[in-house]
CSV table of N, CA and C and ligand atoms in Angstrom, one decimal:
chain,number,residue,atom,x,y,z
A,1,MET,N,81.0,72.6,67.9
A,1,MET,CA,82.2,71.8,68.2
A,1,MET,C,83.4,72.2,67.2
A,2,THR,N,83.0,72.2,65.9
A,2,THR,CA,84.1,72.5,64.9
A,2,THR,C,84.6,73.9,65.1
A,3,PHE,N,83.6,74.8,65.3
A,3,PHE,CA,84.0,76.2,65.5
A,3,PHE,C,84.9,76.3,66.8
A,4,PHE,N,84.5,75.6,67.8
A,4,PHE,CA,85.2,75.7,69.0
A,4,PHE,C,86.7,75.2,68.9
A,5,SER,N,86.8,74.0,68.2
A,5,SER,CA,88.2,73.5,68.0
A,5,SER,C,89.0,74.4,67.1
A,6,ARG,N,88.3,75.0,66.1
A,6,ARG,CA,89.0,75.9,65.3
A,6,ARG,C,89.5,77.2,66.1
A,7,PHE,N,88.6,77.6,66.9
A,7,PHE,CA,88.9,78.7,67.8
A,7,PHE,C,90.2,78.4,68.6
A,8,ILE,N,90.2,77.3,69.2
A,8,ILE,CA,91.3,76.9,70.0
A,8,ILE,C,92.6,76.8,69.2
A,9,ALA,N,92.5,76.2,68.0
A,9,ALA,CA,93.7,76.1,67.1
A,9,ALA,C,94.2,77.5,66.8
A,10,THR,N,93.3,78.4,66.5
A,10,THR,CA,93.7,79.8,66.1
A,10,THR,C,94.3,80.5,67.3
A,11,ALA,N,93.7,80.2,68.5
A,11,ALA,CA,94.2,80.9,69.7
A,11,ALA,C,95.7,80.3,70.0
A,12,LEU,N,95.8,79.0,69.8
A,12,LEU,CA,97.2,78.4,70.1
A,12,LEU,C,98.2,79.0,69.1
A,13,SER,N,97.8,79.1,67.8
A,13,SER,CA,98.8,79.5,66.8
A,13,SER,C,99.1,81.0,67.1
A,14,THR,N,98.2,81.7,67.5
A,14,THR,CA,98.4,83.1,67.9
A,14,THR,C,99.4,83.2,69.0
A,15,LEU,N,99.2,82.4,70.0
A,15,LEU,CA,100.1,82.4,71.2
A,15,LEU,C,101.5,82.0,70.7
A,16,CYS,N,101.5,81.0,69.9
A,16,CYS,CA,102.8,80.4,69.5
A,16,CYS,C,103.7,81.5,68.9
A,17,CYS,N,103.1,82.3,68.0
A,17,CYS,CA,103.9,83.2,67.2
A,17,CYS,C,104.1,84.6,67.8
A,18,ALA,N,103.2,84.9,68.7
A,18,ALA,CA,103.2,86.2,69.3
A,18,ALA,C,104.3,86.3,70.3
A,19,HIS,N,104.7,85.2,70.9
A,19,HIS,CA,105.6,85.4,72.0
A,19,HIS,C,107.0,85.0,71.7
A,20,ALA,N,107.3,84.8,70.4
A,20,ALA,CA,108.6,84.4,69.9
A,20,ALA,C,109.7,85.3,70.5
A,21,LEU,N,109.4,86.6,70.5
A,21,LEU,CA,110.5,87.5,70.9
A,21,LEU,C,110.2,88.1,72.3
A,22,ALA,N,109.0,87.8,72.8
A,22,ALA,CA,108.6,88.4,74.1
A,22,ALA,C,109.3,87.7,75.2
A,23,GLN,N,109.4,88.4,76.3
A,23,GLN,CA,110.0,87.8,77.5
A,23,GLN,C,109.0,86.8,78.0
A,24,VAL,N,109.5,85.6,78.4
A,24,VAL,CA,108.7,84.5,78.7
A,24,VAL,C,108.2,84.7,80.2
A,25,VAL,N,109.1,85.1,81.0
A,25,VAL,CA,108.7,85.2,82.4
A,25,VAL,C,109.0,86.6,82.9
A,26,THR,N,108.1,87.2,83.7
A,26,THR,CA,108.4,88.5,84.3
A,26,THR,C,108.9,88.2,85.7
A,27,VAL,N,110.0,88.8,86.0
A,27,VAL,CA,110.6,88.6,87.3
A,27,VAL,C,110.5,89.9,88.1
A,28,SER,N,109.9,89.9,89.3
A,28,SER,CA,109.8,91.1,90.1
A,28,SER,C,110.4,90.8,91.5
A,29,ASP,N,110.9,91.9,92.0
A,29,ASP,CA,111.5,91.9,93.4
A,29,ASP,C,112.5,90.8,93.6
A,30,PRO,N,113.5,90.6,92.7
A,30,PRO,CA,114.5,89.6,93.0
A,30,PRO,C,115.5,90.1,94.1
A,31,TRP,N,115.9,89.2,95.0
A,31,TRP,CA,116.9,89.5,96.0
A,31,TRP,C,117.6,88.2,96.4
A,32,ALA,N,118.8,88.4,96.9
A,32,ALA,CA,119.5,87.2,97.5
A,32,ALA,C,120.0,87.6,98.8
A,33,ARG,N,120.0,86.7,99.7
A,33,ARG,CA,120.4,87.0,101.1
A,33,ARG,C,122.0,87.1,101.2
A,34,ALA,N,122.5,88.1,101.8
A,34,ALA,CA,123.9,88.3,101.9
A,34,ALA,C,124.5,87.2,102.9
A,35,THR,N,125.7,86.9,102.7
A,35,THR,CA,126.3,85.8,103.5
A,35,THR,C,127.3,86.4,104.5
A,36,VAL,N,127.6,85.7,105.5
A,36,VAL,CA,128.6,86.0,106.5
A,36,VAL,C,129.9,85.2,106.1
A,37,THR,N,131.0,85.6,106.7
A,37,THR,CA,132.3,84.9,106.4
A,37,THR,C,132.2,83.4,106.7
A,38,GLY,N,132.6,82.7,105.7
A,38,GLY,CA,132.6,81.2,105.9
A,38,GLY,C,131.3,80.5,105.4
A,39,GLN,N,130.3,81.3,105.2
A,39,GLN,CA,129.0,80.8,104.8
A,39,GLN,C,129.1,80.4,103.3
A,40,LYS,N,128.7,79.2,103.0
A,40,LYS,CA,128.9,78.7,101.6
A,40,LYS,C,127.6,78.6,100.8
A,41,ALA,N,126.5,78.9,101.5
A,41,ALA,CA,125.2,78.7,100.8
A,41,ALA,C,124.2,79.8,101.2
A,42,THR,N,123.4,80.2,100.3
A,42,THR,CA,122.3,81.2,100.6
A,42,THR,C,121.2,81.0,99.6
A,43,GLY,N,120.2,81.8,99.8
A,43,GLY,CA,119.0,81.7,99.0
A,43,GLY,C,118.7,82.9,98.2
A,44,ALA,N,118.1,82.7,97.0
A,44,ALA,CA,117.7,83.9,96.2
A,44,ALA,C,116.2,83.8,96.0
A,45,PHE,N,115.5,84.9,96.0
A,45,PHE,CA,114.1,85.0,96.1
A,45,PHE,C,113.5,86.0,95.0
A,46,MET,N,112.3,85.8,94.5
A,46,MET,CA,111.7,86.6,93.5
A,46,MET,C,110.3,86.2,93.3
A,47,THR,N,109.6,87.0,92.5
A,47,THR,CA,108.3,86.6,92.1
A,47,THR,C,108.3,86.4,90.6
A,48,LEU,N,107.9,85.3,90.1
A,48,LEU,CA,107.9,84.9,88.7
A,48,LEU,C,106.5,84.9,88.2
A,49,THR,N,106.2,85.5,87.1
A,49,THR,CA,104.9,85.4,86.4
A,49,THR,C,105.2,85.1,85.0
A,50,ALA,N,104.7,83.9,84.6
A,50,ALA,CA,104.9,83.4,83.2
A,50,ALA,C,103.7,83.9,82.3
A,51,SER,N,104.0,84.2,81.1
A,51,SER,CA,103.0,84.6,80.2
A,51,SER,C,102.2,83.4,79.7
A,52,HIS,N,102.9,82.2,79.7
A,52,HIS,CA,102.3,81.0,79.2
A,52,HIS,C,102.7,79.9,80.2
A,53,HIS,N,101.9,78.8,80.2
A,53,HIS,CA,102.2,77.7,81.1
A,53,HIS,C,103.6,77.2,80.8
A,54,SER,N,104.4,77.2,81.9
A,54,SER,CA,105.8,76.8,81.8
A,54,SER,C,106.3,76.4,83.1
A,55,LYS,N,107.5,76.1,83.2
A,55,LYS,CA,108.1,75.7,84.5
A,55,LYS,C,109.5,76.1,84.6
A,56,LEU,N,109.9,76.5,85.8
A,56,LEU,CA,111.3,76.8,86.0
A,56,LEU,C,112.1,75.5,86.2
A,57,VAL,N,113.0,75.2,85.4
A,57,VAL,CA,113.7,73.9,85.4
A,57,VAL,C,115.1,74.0,85.9
A,58,ALA,N,115.7,75.2,85.9
A,58,ALA,CA,117.1,75.3,86.3
A,58,ALA,C,117.5,76.7,86.5
A,59,ALA,N,118.5,77.0,87.3
A,59,ALA,CA,119.1,78.3,87.5
A,59,ALA,C,120.6,78.1,87.7
A,60,SER,N,121.3,79.2,87.3
A,60,SER,CA,122.7,79.1,87.5
A,60,SER,C,123.3,80.5,87.7
A,61,THR,N,124.4,80.6,88.3
A,61,THR,CA,125.1,81.9,88.5
A,61,THR,C,126.6,81.7,88.6
A,62,PRO,N,127.4,82.6,88.1
A,62,PRO,CA,128.8,82.4,88.2
A,62,PRO,C,129.3,82.4,89.6
A,63,VAL,N,128.6,82.9,90.6
A,63,VAL,CA,129.1,83.0,91.9
A,63,VAL,C,128.9,81.7,92.7
A,64,ALA,N,128.1,80.8,92.2
A,64,ALA,CA,127.9,79.5,92.9
A,64,ALA,C,128.2,78.3,92.1
A,65,GLY,N,128.9,77.3,92.7
A,65,GLY,CA,129.2,76.1,92.0
A,65,GLY,C,128.0,75.3,91.7
A,66,ILE,N,127.0,75.3,92.7
A,66,ILE,CA,125.8,74.5,92.5
A,66,ILE,C,124.6,75.5,92.7
A,67,THR,N,123.6,75.4,91.8
A,67,THR,CA,122.4,76.2,92.0
A,67,THR,C,121.2,75.2,91.8
A,68,GLU,N,120.4,75.2,92.8
A,68,GLU,CA,119.2,74.3,92.8
A,68,GLU,C,117.9,75.0,93.1
A,69,ILE,N,116.8,74.5,92.6
A,69,ILE,CA,115.5,75.0,93.0
A,69,ILE,C,115.1,74.2,94.2
A,70,HIS,N,114.8,74.9,95.3
A,70,HIS,CA,114.4,74.2,96.6
A,70,HIS,C,113.0,74.6,97.0
A,71,GLU,N,112.5,73.6,97.7
A,71,GLU,CA,111.2,73.9,98.4
A,71,GLU,C,111.5,73.7,99.9
A,72,MET,N,110.9,74.6,100.7
A,72,MET,CA,111.0,74.5,102.1
A,72,MET,C,109.7,74.2,102.7
A,73,LYS,N,109.6,73.2,103.6
A,73,LYS,CA,108.3,73.0,104.2
A,73,LYS,C,108.4,72.3,105.6
A,74,MET,N,107.4,72.4,106.3
A,74,MET,CA,107.4,71.8,107.6
A,74,MET,C,107.3,70.3,107.6
A,75,ASP,N,108.2,69.6,108.2
A,75,ASP,CA,108.2,68.2,108.3
A,75,ASP,C,108.1,67.9,109.8
A,76,LYS,N,106.9,67.5,110.3
A,76,LYS,CA,106.6,67.5,111.7
A,76,LYS,C,106.9,68.9,112.3
A,77,ASP,N,107.8,69.0,113.2
A,77,ASP,CA,108.1,70.4,113.7
A,77,ASP,C,109.3,71.0,113.1
A,78,VAL,N,109.9,70.4,112.1
A,78,VAL,CA,111.2,70.9,111.6
A,78,VAL,C,111.0,71.4,110.2
A,79,MET,N,111.6,72.6,110.0
A,79,MET,CA,111.6,73.1,108.6
A,79,MET,C,112.7,72.4,107.8
A,80,ARG,N,112.3,71.8,106.7
A,80,ARG,CA,113.3,71.1,105.9
A,80,ARG,C,113.2,71.7,104.5
A,81,MET,N,114.4,71.6,103.8
A,81,MET,CA,114.3,72.0,102.4
A,81,MET,C,114.9,70.9,101.5
A,82,ALA,N,114.4,70.8,100.4
A,82,ALA,CA,114.8,69.8,99.4
A,82,ALA,C,114.7,70.3,98.0
A,83,ALA,N,115.6,69.8,97.2
A,83,ALA,CA,115.7,70.2,95.8
A,83,ALA,C,114.4,69.6,95.1
A,84,VAL,N,113.9,70.4,94.2
A,84,VAL,CA,112.8,69.9,93.3
A,84,VAL,C,113.2,70.0,91.9
A,85,PRO,N,112.7,69.1,91.0
A,85,PRO,CA,113.2,69.1,89.6
A,85,PRO,C,112.7,70.3,88.9
A,86,SER,N,111.6,70.8,89.2
A,86,SER,CA,111.1,72.0,88.5
A,86,SER,C,110.0,72.7,89.4
A,87,LEU,N,109.7,73.9,89.0
A,87,LEU,CA,108.7,74.7,89.7
A,87,LEU,C,107.7,75.2,88.7
A,88,ALA,N,106.4,74.7,88.8
A,88,ALA,CA,105.4,75.1,87.9
A,88,ALA,C,105.1,76.6,87.9
A,89,LEU,N,105.0,77.1,86.6
A,89,LEU,CA,104.6,78.5,86.5
A,89,LEU,C,103.4,78.6,85.6
A,90,PRO,N,102.2,78.6,86.3
A,90,PRO,CA,101.0,78.6,85.5
A,90,PRO,C,100.8,80.0,84.8
A,91,ALA,N,100.2,80.0,83.7
A,91,ALA,CA,100.1,81.3,82.9
A,91,ALA,C,99.5,82.4,83.7
A,92,GLY,N,100.1,83.5,83.8
A,92,GLY,CA,99.5,84.7,84.4
A,92,GLY,C,99.5,84.7,85.9
A,93,LYS,N,100.0,83.6,86.5
A,93,LYS,CA,99.9,83.5,88.0
A,93,LYS,C,101.2,83.9,88.6
A,94,ALA,N,101.2,84.8,89.6
A,94,ALA,CA,102.5,85.1,90.2
A,94,ALA,C,102.9,84.0,91.2
A,95,VAL,N,104.1,83.5,91.0
A,95,VAL,CA,104.6,82.5,91.8
A,95,VAL,C,105.7,83.1,92.7
A,96,GLU,N,105.5,83.0,94.0
A,96,GLU,CA,106.5,83.7,94.9
A,96,GLU,C,107.5,82.7,95.4
A,97,LEU,N,108.8,83.1,95.2
A,97,LEU,CA,109.9,82.4,95.8
A,97,LEU,C,110.3,83.3,97.0
A,98,LYS,N,110.2,82.7,98.2
A,98,LYS,CA,110.4,83.5,99.4
A,98,LYS,C,110.9,82.7,100.5
A,99,PRO,N,111.5,83.3,101.5
A,99,PRO,CA,112.0,82.6,102.7
A,99,PRO,C,110.9,81.7,103.3
A,100,GLY,N,111.2,80.5,103.5
A,100,GLY,CA,110.2,79.6,104.1
A,100,GLY,C,109.4,78.9,103.0
A,101,GLY,N,109.6,79.2,101.8
A,101,GLY,CA,108.9,78.5,100.7
A,101,GLY,C,109.9,78.1,99.6
A,102,TYR,N,109.4,78.3,98.4
A,102,TYR,CA,110.4,78.0,97.3
A,102,TYR,C,111.5,79.0,97.2
A,103,HIS,N,112.6,78.6,96.8
A,103,HIS,CA,113.8,79.5,96.7
A,103,HIS,C,114.8,78.9,95.7
A,104,VAL,N,115.6,79.8,95.2
A,104,VAL,CA,116.8,79.3,94.4
A,104,VAL,C,117.9,79.2,95.4
A,105,MET,N,118.5,78.0,95.5
A,105,MET,CA,119.5,77.7,96.5
A,105,MET,C,120.9,77.9,95.8
A,106,LEU,N,121.7,78.8,96.3
A,106,LEU,CA,123.0,79.0,95.8
A,106,LEU,C,124.0,78.3,96.7
A,107,MET,N,124.7,77.3,96.2
A,107,MET,CA,125.6,76.5,97.1
A,107,MET,C,127.0,76.5,96.5
A,108,ASP,N,128.0,76.2,97.4
A,108,ASP,CA,129.4,76.1,96.9
A,108,ASP,C,129.8,77.5,96.4
A,109,LEU,N,129.4,78.6,97.2
A,109,LEU,CA,129.7,79.9,96.8
A,109,LEU,C,131.2,80.2,96.6
A,110,LYS,N,131.5,80.8,95.5
A,110,LYS,CA,132.9,81.1,95.2
A,110,LYS,C,133.4,82.4,95.9
A,111,THR,N,132.5,83.2,96.3
A,111,THR,CA,132.8,84.5,96.9
A,111,THR,C,131.7,84.8,97.9
A,112,PRO,N,132.0,85.6,99.0
A,112,PRO,CA,130.9,86.0,99.9
A,112,PRO,C,130.0,86.9,99.1
A,113,LEU,N,128.7,86.9,99.5
A,113,LEU,CA,127.8,87.8,98.9
A,113,LEU,C,127.6,89.0,99.8
A,114,THR,N,128.1,90.1,99.4
A,114,THR,CA,128.0,91.3,100.3
A,114,THR,C,126.8,92.1,100.1
A,115,ASP,N,126.3,92.7,101.1
A,115,ASP,CA,125.2,93.6,101.1
A,115,ASP,C,125.4,94.7,100.0
A,116,LYS,N,124.3,94.9,99.2
A,116,LYS,CA,124.3,95.9,98.1
A,116,LYS,C,125.1,95.6,96.9
A,117,SER,N,125.6,94.3,96.8
A,117,SER,CA,126.2,93.9,95.6
A,117,SER,C,125.1,93.3,94.7
A,118,THR,N,125.5,92.9,93.5
A,118,THR,CA,124.5,92.3,92.6
A,118,THR,C,125.1,91.0,92.0
A,119,LEU,N,124.2,90.0,91.8
A,119,LEU,CA,124.7,88.8,91.1
A,119,LEU,C,123.8,88.6,89.9
A,120,THR,N,124.3,87.9,88.9
A,120,THR,CA,123.5,87.6,87.8
A,120,THR,C,123.0,86.1,87.9
A,121,LEU,N,121.8,86.0,87.8
A,121,LEU,CA,121.2,84.6,87.9
A,121,LEU,C,120.5,84.3,86.5
A,122,THR,N,120.9,83.2,86.0
A,122,THR,CA,120.3,82.8,84.7
A,122,THR,C,119.2,81.7,85.0
A,123,LEU,N,118.0,82.0,84.6
A,123,LEU,CA,116.9,81.1,84.8
A,123,LEU,C,116.7,80.3,83.5
A,124,THR,N,116.4,79.1,83.6
A,124,THR,CA,116.0,78.3,82.5
A,124,THR,C,114.6,77.9,82.7
A,125,VAL,N,113.7,78.3,81.7
A,125,VAL,CA,112.3,78.1,81.7
A,125,VAL,C,111.9,77.2,80.6
A,126,GLU,N,111.1,76.2,80.9
A,126,GLU,CA,110.7,75.2,79.8
A,126,GLU,C,109.2,75.5,79.6
A,127,ASP,N,108.8,75.6,78.3
A,127,ASP,CA,107.4,75.9,78.1
A,127,ASP,C,106.6,74.5,77.9
A,128,ALA,N,105.3,74.6,77.6
A,128,ALA,CA,104.5,73.4,77.5
A,128,ALA,C,105.0,72.4,76.4
A,129,LYS,N,105.7,73.0,75.4
A,129,LYS,CA,106.1,72.1,74.3
A,129,LYS,C,107.5,71.6,74.6
A,130,GLY,N,108.1,71.9,75.7
A,130,GLY,CA,109.4,71.4,76.1
A,130,GLY,C,110.5,72.3,75.5
A,131,GLN,N,110.2,73.5,75.0
A,131,GLN,CA,111.1,74.4,74.5
A,131,GLN,C,111.8,75.2,75.7
A,132,LYS,N,113.1,75.2,75.8
A,132,LYS,CA,113.7,75.8,76.9
A,132,LYS,C,114.3,77.2,76.5
A,133,THR,N,114.1,78.2,77.4
A,133,THR,CA,114.5,79.5,77.2
A,133,THR,C,115.3,79.9,78.4
A,134,THR,N,116.4,80.7,78.2
A,134,THR,CA,117.1,81.2,79.4
A,134,THR,C,116.9,82.7,79.5
A,135,GLN,N,117.0,83.1,80.7
A,135,GLN,CA,116.8,84.6,80.9
A,135,GLN,C,117.7,85.0,82.1
A,136,ASP,N,118.4,86.1,81.9
A,136,ASP,CA,119.3,86.6,82.9
A,136,ASP,C,118.5,87.6,83.8
A,137,VAL,N,118.7,87.4,85.1
A,137,VAL,CA,118.1,88.3,86.1
A,137,VAL,C,119.2,89.0,87.0
A,138,GLN,N,119.2,90.3,87.1
A,138,GLN,CA,120.1,90.9,88.0
A,138,GLN,C,119.5,90.9,89.4
A,139,VAL,N,120.2,90.2,90.3
A,139,VAL,CA,119.6,90.0,91.7
A,139,VAL,C,120.4,90.8,92.7
A,140,PRO,N,119.8,91.8,93.3
A,140,PRO,CA,120.5,92.6,94.4
A,140,PRO,C,120.7,91.7,95.6
A,141,VAL,N,121.8,91.9,96.3
A,141,VAL,CA,122.1,91.2,97.5
A,141,VAL,C,121.7,92.1,98.7
A,142,ARG,N,121.0,91.5,99.6
A,142,ARG,CA,120.6,92.3,100.8
A,142,ARG,C,120.9,91.5,102.0
A,143,ALA,N,121.3,92.3,103.0
A,143,ALA,CA,121.5,91.7,104.4
A,143,ALA,C,120.2,91.8,105.1
A,144,ILE,N,119.5,90.7,105.2
A,144,ILE,CA,118.2,90.8,106.0
A,144,ILE,C,118.2,89.6,106.9
A,145,THR,N,118.1,89.8,108.2
A,145,THR,CA,118.1,88.7,109.1
A,145,THR,C,116.7,88.0,109.1
A,146,PRO,N,116.7,86.7,109.4
A,146,PRO,CA,115.4,86.0,109.4
A,146,PRO,C,114.3,86.7,110.2
A,147,MET,N,114.7,87.3,111.3
A,147,MET,CA,113.7,87.9,112.2
A,147,MET,C,112.9,89.1,111.4
A,148,SER,N,113.7,89.8,110.7
A,148,SER,CA,113.1,91.0,110.1
A,148,SER,C,112.2,90.6,108.9
A,149,MET,N,112.2,89.3,108.5
A,149,MET,CA,111.4,88.9,107.4
A,149,MET,C,109.9,88.7,107.9
A,150,HIS,N,109.7,88.5,109.2
A,150,HIS,CA,108.3,88.3,109.6
A,150,HIS,C,107.4,89.5,109.4
A,151,LYS,N,106.3,89.2,108.8
A,151,LYS,CA,105.3,90.2,108.6
A,151,LYS,C,104.2,90.2,109.7
A,152,HIS,N,104.1,91.3,110.4
A,152,HIS,CA,103.1,91.4,111.4
A,152,HIS,C,102.0,92.3,111.1
B,1,CU,CU1,117.5,75.7,100.0
């Protein structure tokens, strides 16, 4: 028992100090959907893998007045989306933000998002101790229609 708890304590302290300067979350395949004229909202998608148990608590970008973390799910026969306060990022597990699931919602867009442009998204991640870290992600904008997203 004693050995075990000491082992845990050592493991925790190692974790604590080792990641001080390391990237908290690995972001892969980020992209945001291009908008058409007059469209004021769109989604950003990516895969997040946290090195330690943490959660995505906020996102922001200069191009959107409001940025929220959304979840999309079927409610009876209708796809609905709603803001969630946070998205859990279990240690080492890839969490996919994708059309039809979790996404970062960009609303009140200040400028149209054109294909092949890039936006900067700042993610705020909170670790198990409540420590918040921000991380900038360069997100390429792509014009992809919903139909072409289907995987067959
Ligand atoms: Cu949404």
